PDB file of C-alpha atoms in Angstrom:
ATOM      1  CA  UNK T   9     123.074 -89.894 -13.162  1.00 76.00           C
ATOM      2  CA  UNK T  10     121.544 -87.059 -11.128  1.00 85.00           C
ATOM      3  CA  UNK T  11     123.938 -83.908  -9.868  1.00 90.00           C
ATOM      4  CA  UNK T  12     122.814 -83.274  -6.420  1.00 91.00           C
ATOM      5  CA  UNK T  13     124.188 -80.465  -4.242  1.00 96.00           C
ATOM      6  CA  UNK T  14     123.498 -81.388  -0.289  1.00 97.00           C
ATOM      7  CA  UNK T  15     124.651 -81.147   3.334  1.00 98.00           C
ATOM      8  CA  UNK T  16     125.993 -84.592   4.219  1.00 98.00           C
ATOM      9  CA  UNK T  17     127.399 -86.056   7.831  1.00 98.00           C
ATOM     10  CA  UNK T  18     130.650 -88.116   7.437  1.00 98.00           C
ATOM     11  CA  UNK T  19     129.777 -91.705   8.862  1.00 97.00           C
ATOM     12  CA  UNK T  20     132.527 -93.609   7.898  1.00 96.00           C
ATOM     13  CA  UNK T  21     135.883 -93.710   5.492  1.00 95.00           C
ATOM     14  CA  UNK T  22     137.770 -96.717   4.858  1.00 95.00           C
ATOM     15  CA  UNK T  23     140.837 -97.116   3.007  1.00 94.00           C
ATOM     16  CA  UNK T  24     141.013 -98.386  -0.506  1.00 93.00           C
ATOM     17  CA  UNK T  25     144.073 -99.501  -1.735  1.00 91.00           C
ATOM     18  CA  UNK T  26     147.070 -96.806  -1.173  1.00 91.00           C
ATOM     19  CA  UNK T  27     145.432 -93.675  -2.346  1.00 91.00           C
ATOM     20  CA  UNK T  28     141.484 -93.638  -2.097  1.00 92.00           C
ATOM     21  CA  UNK T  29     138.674 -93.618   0.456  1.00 93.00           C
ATOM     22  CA  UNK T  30     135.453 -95.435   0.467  1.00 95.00           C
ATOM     23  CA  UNK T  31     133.385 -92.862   2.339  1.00 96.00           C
ATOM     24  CA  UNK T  32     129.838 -93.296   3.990  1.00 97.00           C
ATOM     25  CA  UNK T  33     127.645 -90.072   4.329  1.00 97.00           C
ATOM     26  CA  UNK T  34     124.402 -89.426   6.016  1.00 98.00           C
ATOM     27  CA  UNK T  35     122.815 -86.620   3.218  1.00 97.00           C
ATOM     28  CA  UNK T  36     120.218 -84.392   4.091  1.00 97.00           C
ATOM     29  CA  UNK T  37     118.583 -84.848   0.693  1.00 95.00           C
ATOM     30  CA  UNK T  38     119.028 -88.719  -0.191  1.00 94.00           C
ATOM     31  CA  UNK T  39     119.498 -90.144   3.208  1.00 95.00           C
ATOM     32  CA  UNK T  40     122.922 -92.895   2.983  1.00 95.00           C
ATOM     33  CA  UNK T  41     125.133 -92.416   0.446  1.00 95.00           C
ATOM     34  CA  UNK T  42     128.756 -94.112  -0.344  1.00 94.00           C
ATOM     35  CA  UNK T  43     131.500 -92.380  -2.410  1.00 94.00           C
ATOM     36  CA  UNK T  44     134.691 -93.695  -3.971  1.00 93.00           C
ATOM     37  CA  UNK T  45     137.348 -90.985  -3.622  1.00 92.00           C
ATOM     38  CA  UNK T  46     139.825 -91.801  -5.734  1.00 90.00           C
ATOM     39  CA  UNK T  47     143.872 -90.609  -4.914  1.00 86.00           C
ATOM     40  CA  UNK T  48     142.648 -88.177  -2.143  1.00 87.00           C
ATOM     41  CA  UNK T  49     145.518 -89.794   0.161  1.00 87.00           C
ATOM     42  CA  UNK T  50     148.267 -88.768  -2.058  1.00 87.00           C
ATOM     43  CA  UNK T  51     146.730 -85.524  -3.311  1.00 66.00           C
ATOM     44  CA  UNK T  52     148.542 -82.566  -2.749  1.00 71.00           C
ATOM     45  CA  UNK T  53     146.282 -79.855  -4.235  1.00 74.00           C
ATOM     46  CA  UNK T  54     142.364 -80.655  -5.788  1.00 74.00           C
ATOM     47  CA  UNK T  55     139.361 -80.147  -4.422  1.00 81.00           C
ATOM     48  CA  UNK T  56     139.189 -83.105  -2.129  1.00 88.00           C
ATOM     49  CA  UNK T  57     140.641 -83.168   1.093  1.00 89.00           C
ATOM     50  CA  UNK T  58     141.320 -86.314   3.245  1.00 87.00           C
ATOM     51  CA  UNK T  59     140.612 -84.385   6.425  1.00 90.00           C
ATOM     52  CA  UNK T  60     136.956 -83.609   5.091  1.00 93.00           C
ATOM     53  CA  UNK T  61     136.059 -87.387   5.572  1.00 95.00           C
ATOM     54  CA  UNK T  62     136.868 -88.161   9.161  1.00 95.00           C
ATOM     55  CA  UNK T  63     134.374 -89.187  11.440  1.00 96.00           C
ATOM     56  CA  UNK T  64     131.204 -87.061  12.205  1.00 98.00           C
ATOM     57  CA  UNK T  65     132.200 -83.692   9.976  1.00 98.00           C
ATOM     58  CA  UNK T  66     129.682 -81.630   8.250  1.00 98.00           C
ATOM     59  CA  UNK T  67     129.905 -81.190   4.709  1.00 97.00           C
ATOM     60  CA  UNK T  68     128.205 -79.523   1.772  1.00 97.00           C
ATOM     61  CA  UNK T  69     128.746 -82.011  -0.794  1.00 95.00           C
ATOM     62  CA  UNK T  70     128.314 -81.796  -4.625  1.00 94.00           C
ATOM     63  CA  UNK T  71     127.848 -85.326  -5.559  1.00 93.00           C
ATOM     64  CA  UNK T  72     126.773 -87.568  -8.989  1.00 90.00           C
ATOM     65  CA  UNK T  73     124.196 -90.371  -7.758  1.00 88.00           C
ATOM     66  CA  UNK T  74     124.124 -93.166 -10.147  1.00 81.00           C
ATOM     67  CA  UNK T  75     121.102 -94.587  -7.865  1.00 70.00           C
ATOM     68  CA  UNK T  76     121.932 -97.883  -8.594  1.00 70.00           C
ATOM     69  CA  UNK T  77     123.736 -99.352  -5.870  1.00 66.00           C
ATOM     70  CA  UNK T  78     126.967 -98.299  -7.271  1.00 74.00           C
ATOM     71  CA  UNK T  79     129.709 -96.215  -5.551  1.00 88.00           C
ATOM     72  CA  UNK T  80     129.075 -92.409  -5.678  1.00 90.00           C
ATOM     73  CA  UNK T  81     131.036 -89.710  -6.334  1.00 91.00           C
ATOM     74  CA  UNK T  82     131.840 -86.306  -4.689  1.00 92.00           C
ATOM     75  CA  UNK T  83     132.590 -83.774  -7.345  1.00 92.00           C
ATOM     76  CA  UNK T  84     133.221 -80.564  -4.812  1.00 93.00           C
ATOM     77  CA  UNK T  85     133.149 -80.833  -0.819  1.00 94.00           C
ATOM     78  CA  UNK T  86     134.152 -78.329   1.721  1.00 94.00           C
ATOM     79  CA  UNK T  87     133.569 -78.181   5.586  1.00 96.00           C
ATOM     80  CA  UNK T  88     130.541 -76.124   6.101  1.00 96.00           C
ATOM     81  CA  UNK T  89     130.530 -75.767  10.500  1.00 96.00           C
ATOM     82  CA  UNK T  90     134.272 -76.395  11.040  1.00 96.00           C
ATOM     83  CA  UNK T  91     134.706 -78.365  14.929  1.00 97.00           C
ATOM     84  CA  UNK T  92     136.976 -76.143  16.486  1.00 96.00           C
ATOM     85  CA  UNK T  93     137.457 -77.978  20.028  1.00 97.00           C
ATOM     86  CA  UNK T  94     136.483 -81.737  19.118  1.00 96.00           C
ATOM     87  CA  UNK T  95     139.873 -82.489  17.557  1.00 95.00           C
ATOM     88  CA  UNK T  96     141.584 -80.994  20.708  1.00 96.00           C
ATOM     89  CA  UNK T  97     140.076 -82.619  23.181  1.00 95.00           C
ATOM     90  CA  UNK T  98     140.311 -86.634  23.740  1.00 95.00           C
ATOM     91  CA  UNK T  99     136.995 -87.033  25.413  1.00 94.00           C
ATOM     92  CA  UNK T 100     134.688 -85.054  22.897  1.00 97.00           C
ATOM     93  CA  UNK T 101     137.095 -87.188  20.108  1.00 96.00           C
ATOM     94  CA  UNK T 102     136.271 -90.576  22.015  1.00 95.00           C
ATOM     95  CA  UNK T 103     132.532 -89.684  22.132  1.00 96.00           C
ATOM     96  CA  UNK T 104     132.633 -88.783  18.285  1.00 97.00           C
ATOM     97  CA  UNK T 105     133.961 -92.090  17.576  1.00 96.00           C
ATOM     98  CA  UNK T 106     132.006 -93.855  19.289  1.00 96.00           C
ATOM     99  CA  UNK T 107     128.714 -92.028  18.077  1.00 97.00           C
ATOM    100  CA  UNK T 108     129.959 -92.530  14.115  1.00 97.00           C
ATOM    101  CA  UNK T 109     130.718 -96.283  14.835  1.00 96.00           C
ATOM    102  CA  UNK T 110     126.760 -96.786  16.157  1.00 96.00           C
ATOM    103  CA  UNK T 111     125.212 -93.960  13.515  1.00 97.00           C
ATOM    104  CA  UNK T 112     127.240 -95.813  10.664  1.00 96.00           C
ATOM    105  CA  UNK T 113     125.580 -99.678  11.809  1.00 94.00           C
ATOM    106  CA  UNK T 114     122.014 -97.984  12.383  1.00 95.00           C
ATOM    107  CA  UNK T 115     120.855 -95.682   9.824  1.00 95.00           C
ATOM    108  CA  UNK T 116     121.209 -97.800   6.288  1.00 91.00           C
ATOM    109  CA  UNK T 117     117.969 -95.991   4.719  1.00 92.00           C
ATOM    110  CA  UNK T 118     118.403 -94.091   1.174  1.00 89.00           C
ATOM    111  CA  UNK T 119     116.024 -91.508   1.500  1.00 93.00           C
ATOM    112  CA  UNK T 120     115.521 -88.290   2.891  1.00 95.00           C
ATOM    113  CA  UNK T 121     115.055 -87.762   6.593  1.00 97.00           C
ATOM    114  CA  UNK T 122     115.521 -84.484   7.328  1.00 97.00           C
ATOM    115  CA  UNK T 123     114.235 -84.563  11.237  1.00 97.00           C
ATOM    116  CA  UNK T 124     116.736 -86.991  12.262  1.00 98.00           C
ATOM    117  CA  UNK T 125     119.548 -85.118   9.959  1.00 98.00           C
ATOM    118  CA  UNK T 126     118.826 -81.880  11.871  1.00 98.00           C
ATOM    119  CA  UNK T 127     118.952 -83.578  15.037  1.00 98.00           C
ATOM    120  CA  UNK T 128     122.322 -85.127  14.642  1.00 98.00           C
ATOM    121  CA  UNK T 129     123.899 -82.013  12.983  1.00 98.00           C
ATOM    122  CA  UNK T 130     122.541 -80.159  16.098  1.00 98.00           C
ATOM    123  CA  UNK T 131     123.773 -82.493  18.529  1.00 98.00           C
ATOM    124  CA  UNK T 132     127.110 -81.974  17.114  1.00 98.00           C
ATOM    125  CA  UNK T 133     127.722 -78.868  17.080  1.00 98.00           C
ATOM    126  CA  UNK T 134     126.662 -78.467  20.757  1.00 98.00           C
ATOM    127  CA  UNK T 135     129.053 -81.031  21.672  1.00 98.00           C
ATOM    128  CA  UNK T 136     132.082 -79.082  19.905  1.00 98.00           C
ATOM    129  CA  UNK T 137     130.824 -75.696  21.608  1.00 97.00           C
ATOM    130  CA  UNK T 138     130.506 -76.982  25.446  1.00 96.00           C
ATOM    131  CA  UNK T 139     132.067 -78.019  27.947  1.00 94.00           C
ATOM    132  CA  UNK T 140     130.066 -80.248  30.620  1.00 92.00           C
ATOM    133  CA  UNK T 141     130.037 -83.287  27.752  1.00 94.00           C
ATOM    134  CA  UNK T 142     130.691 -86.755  29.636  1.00 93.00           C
ATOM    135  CA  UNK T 143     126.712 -87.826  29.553  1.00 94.00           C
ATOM    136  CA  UNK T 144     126.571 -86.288  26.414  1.00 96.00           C
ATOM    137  CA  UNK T 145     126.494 -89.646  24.677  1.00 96.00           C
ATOM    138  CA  UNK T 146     124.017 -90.840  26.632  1.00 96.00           C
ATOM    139  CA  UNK T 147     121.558 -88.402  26.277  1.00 97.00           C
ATOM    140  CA  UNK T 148     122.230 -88.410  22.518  1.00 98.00           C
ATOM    141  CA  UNK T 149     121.573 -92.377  22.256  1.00 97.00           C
ATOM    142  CA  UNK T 150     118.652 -92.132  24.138  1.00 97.00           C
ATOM    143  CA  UNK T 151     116.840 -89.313  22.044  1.00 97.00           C
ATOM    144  CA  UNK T 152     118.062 -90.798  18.989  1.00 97.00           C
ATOM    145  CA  UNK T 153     115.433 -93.537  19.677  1.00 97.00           C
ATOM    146  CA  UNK T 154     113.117 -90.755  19.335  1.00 96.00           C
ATOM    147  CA  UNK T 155     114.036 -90.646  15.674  1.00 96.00           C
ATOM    148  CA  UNK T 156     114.111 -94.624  15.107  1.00 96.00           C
ATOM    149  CA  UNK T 157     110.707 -94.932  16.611  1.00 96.00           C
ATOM    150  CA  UNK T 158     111.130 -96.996  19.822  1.00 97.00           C
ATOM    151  CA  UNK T 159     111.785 -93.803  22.751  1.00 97.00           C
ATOM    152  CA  UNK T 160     110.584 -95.169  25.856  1.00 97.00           C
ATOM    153  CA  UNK T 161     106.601 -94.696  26.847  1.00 97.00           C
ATOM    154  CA  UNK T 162     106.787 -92.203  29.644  1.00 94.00           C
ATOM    155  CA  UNK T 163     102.772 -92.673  30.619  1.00 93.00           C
ATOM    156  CA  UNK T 164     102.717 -94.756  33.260  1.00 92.00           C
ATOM    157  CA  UNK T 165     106.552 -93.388  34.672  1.00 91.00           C
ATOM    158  CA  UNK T 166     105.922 -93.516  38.377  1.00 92.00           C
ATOM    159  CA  UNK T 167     105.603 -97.613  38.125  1.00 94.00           C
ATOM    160  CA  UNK T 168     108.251 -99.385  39.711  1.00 94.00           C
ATOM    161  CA  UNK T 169     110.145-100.944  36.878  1.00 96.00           C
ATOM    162  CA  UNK T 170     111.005-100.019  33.039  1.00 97.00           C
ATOM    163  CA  UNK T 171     110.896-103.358  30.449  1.00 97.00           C
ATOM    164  CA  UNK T 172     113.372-102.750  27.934  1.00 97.00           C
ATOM    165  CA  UNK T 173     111.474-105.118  25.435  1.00 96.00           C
ATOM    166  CA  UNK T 174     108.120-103.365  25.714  1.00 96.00           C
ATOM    167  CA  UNK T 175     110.245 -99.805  26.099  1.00 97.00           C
ATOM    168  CA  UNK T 176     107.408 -99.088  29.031  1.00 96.00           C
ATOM    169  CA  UNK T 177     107.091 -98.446  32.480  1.00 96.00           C
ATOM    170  CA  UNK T 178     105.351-102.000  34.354  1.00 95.00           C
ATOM    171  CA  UNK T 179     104.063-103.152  37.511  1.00 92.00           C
ATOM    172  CA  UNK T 180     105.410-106.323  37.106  1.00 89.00           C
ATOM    173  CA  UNK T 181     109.051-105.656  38.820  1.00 85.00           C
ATOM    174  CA  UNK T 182     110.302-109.636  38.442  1.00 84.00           C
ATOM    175  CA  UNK T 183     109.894-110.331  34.824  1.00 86.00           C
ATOM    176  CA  UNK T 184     113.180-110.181  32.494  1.00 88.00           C
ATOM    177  CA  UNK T 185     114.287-107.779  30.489  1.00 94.00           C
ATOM    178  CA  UNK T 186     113.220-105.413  33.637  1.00 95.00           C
ATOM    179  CA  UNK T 187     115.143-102.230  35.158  1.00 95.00           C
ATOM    180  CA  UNK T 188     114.312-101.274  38.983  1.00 94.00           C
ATOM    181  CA  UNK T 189     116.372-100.110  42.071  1.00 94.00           C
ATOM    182  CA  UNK T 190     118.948 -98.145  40.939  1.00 93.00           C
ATOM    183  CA  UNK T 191     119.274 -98.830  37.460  1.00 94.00           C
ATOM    184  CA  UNK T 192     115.369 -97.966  37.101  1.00 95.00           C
ATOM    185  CA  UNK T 193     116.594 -94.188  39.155  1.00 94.00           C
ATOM    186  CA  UNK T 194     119.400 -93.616  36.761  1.00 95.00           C
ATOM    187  CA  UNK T 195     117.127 -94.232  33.572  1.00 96.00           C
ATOM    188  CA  UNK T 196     114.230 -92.097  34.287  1.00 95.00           C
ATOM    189  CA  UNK T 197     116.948 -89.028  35.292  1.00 94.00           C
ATOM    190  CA  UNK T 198     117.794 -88.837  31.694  1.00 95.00           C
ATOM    191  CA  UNK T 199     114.368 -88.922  30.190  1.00 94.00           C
ATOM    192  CA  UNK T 200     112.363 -85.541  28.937  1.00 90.00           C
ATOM    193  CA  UNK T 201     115.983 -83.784  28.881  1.00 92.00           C
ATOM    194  CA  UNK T 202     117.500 -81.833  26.157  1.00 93.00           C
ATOM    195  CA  UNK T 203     121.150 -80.800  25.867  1.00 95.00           C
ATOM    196  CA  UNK T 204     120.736 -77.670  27.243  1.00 93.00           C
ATOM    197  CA  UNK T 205     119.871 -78.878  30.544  1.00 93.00           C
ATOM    198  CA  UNK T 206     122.145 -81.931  30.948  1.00 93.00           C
ATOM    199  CA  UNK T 207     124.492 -79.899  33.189  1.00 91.00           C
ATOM    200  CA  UNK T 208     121.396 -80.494  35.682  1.00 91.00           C
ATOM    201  CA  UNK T 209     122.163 -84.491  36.234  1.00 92.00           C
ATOM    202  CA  UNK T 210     125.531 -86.063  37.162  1.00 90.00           C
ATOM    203  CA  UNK T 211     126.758 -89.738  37.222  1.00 93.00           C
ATOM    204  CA  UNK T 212     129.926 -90.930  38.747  1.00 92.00           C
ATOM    205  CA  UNK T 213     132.309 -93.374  36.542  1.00 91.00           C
ATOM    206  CA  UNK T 214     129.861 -96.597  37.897  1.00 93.00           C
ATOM    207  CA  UNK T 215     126.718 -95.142  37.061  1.00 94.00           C
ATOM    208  CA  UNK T 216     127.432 -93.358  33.564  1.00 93.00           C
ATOM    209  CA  UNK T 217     128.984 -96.909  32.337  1.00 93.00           C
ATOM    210  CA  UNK T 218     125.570 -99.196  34.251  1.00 94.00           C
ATOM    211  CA  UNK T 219     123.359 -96.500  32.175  1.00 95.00           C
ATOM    212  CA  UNK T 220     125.367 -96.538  29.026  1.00 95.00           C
ATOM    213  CA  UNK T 221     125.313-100.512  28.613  1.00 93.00           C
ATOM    214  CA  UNK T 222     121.524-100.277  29.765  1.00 96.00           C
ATOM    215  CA  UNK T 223     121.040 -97.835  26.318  1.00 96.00           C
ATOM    216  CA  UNK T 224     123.202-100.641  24.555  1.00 96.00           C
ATOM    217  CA  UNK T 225     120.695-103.614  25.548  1.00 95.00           C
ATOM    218  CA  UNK T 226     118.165-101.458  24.771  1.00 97.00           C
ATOM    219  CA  UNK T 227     119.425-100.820  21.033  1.00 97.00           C
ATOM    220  CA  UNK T 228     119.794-104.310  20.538  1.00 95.00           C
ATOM    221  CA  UNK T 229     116.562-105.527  21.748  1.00 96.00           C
ATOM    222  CA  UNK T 230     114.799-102.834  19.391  1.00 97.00           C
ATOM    223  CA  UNK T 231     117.184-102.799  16.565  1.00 95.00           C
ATOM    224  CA  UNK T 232     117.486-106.003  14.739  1.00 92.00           C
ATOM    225  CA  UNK T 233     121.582-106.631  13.596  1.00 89.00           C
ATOM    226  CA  UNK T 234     122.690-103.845  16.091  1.00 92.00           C
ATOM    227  CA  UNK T 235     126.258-104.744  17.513  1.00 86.00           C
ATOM    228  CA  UNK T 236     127.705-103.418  20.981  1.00 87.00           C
ATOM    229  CA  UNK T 237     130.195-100.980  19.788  1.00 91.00           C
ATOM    230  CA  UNK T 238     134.004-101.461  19.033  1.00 90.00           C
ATOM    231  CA  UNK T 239     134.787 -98.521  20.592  1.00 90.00           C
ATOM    232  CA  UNK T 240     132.837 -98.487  23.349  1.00 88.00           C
ATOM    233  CA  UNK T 241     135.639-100.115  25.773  1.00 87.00           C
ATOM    234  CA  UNK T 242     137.950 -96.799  24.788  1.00 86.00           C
ATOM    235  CA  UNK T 243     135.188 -94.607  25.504  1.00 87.00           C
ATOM    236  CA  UNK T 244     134.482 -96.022  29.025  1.00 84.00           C
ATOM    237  CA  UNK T 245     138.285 -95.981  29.502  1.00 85.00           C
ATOM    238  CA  UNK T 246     138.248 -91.688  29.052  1.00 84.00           C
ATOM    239  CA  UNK T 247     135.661 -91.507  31.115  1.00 79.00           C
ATOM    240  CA  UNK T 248     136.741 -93.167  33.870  1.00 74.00           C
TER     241      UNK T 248
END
């Protein structure tokens, strides 16, 4: 059993019986990780702190790995970039949520992946430390594809139609699986952006939830076993 200190991103906890947590963590060392945290729901004092594991914190983590498809488990933890405006605000709480839910069904890999760690933990913190956040999610889904290998081929952008199966741009407007018109014009605005220029493209309530269940079929045509989101149905609800 191998001691490993490492940052870690809070996917998931789930309840085990009255007093313990089953948590999922993305690590910046191992990749996915579960723990068994035993009586942190009735624990006064300790190390452990229920209100490390909820959805999306950052944590350093000292953890034993039994690397054998056992249960881990977190010997010291503490919050290493506290959020200080995501648990006050219901939209940046929604979109954290939501994120966790779709990071948590995605990423199942045990090994180290420290491009696509950095990029989540940066994403993050930007969302906790601005303010113009409601097509945050989508921009965050659709360079996340970046990471999972299937971002969309921007070579041949000024055709007049995007296939969401081949993830390129196409001359050939009428086949399925197609975007054109207006759901082609909303696409290509959020391609080549960065979170630092997102205040430089608005959608109104109809467009931001057309685009965001465009990103959806596009997951699940290049993800095999990706799911449409629980909690996307409260998510469109804050934003509209």
């Amino acid at each position: 059993m191998a001691v490993l200190t490492t940052k870690a991103i809070v996917f998931s906890s789930i309840k085990y019986g009255d007093t313990s947590l089953i948590v999922k963590c993305f690590t910046l060392e191992e990749g996915i990780k579960s723990y068994m945290i035993k009586g942190v729901l009735k624990a006064k004092k300790g190390k452990l702190k229920a209100a490390y594991f909820q959805p999306l914190t950052l944590l350093n983590l000292t953890a034993s790995h039994n690397n054998k498809g056992n249960l881990n488990s977190i010997r010291e933890a503490n919050v290493y970039s506290p959020y200080e405006r995501i648990p006050l605000e219901i939209k940046k709480q929604s979109i954290v949520l939501f994120l966790s839910e779709i990071l948590s069904s995605i990423i199942q890999e045990e090994e180290k992946n420290e491009s696509l760690f950095n990029y989540i933990e940066t994403a993050l913190i930007w969302l906790d430390t601005h303010d113009e956040i409601a097509n945050f999610h989508l921009l965050f889904l659709l360079n996340l594809s970046k990471y999972l290998g299937f971002y969309p081929d921007t070579s041949n952008s000024s055709a007049n139609a995007f296939n969401l199966l081949e993830g390129s741009f196409t001359t050939r407007a009428y086949e399925k699986l197609t975007l054109v018109d207006v759901d082609l014009i909303l696409f290509k605005r959020l391609l080549g952006i960065n979170f630092d220029t997102i205040h430089t493209i608005s959608f109104n309530k109809k467009e931001r939830q057309t685009l965001l269940r465009v990103i959806i079929q596009y997951f699940e045509l290049h993800l095999e076993g990706f799911k449409k989101p629980k909690s996307l149905d409260v998510l469109e609800t804050v934003f509209s």
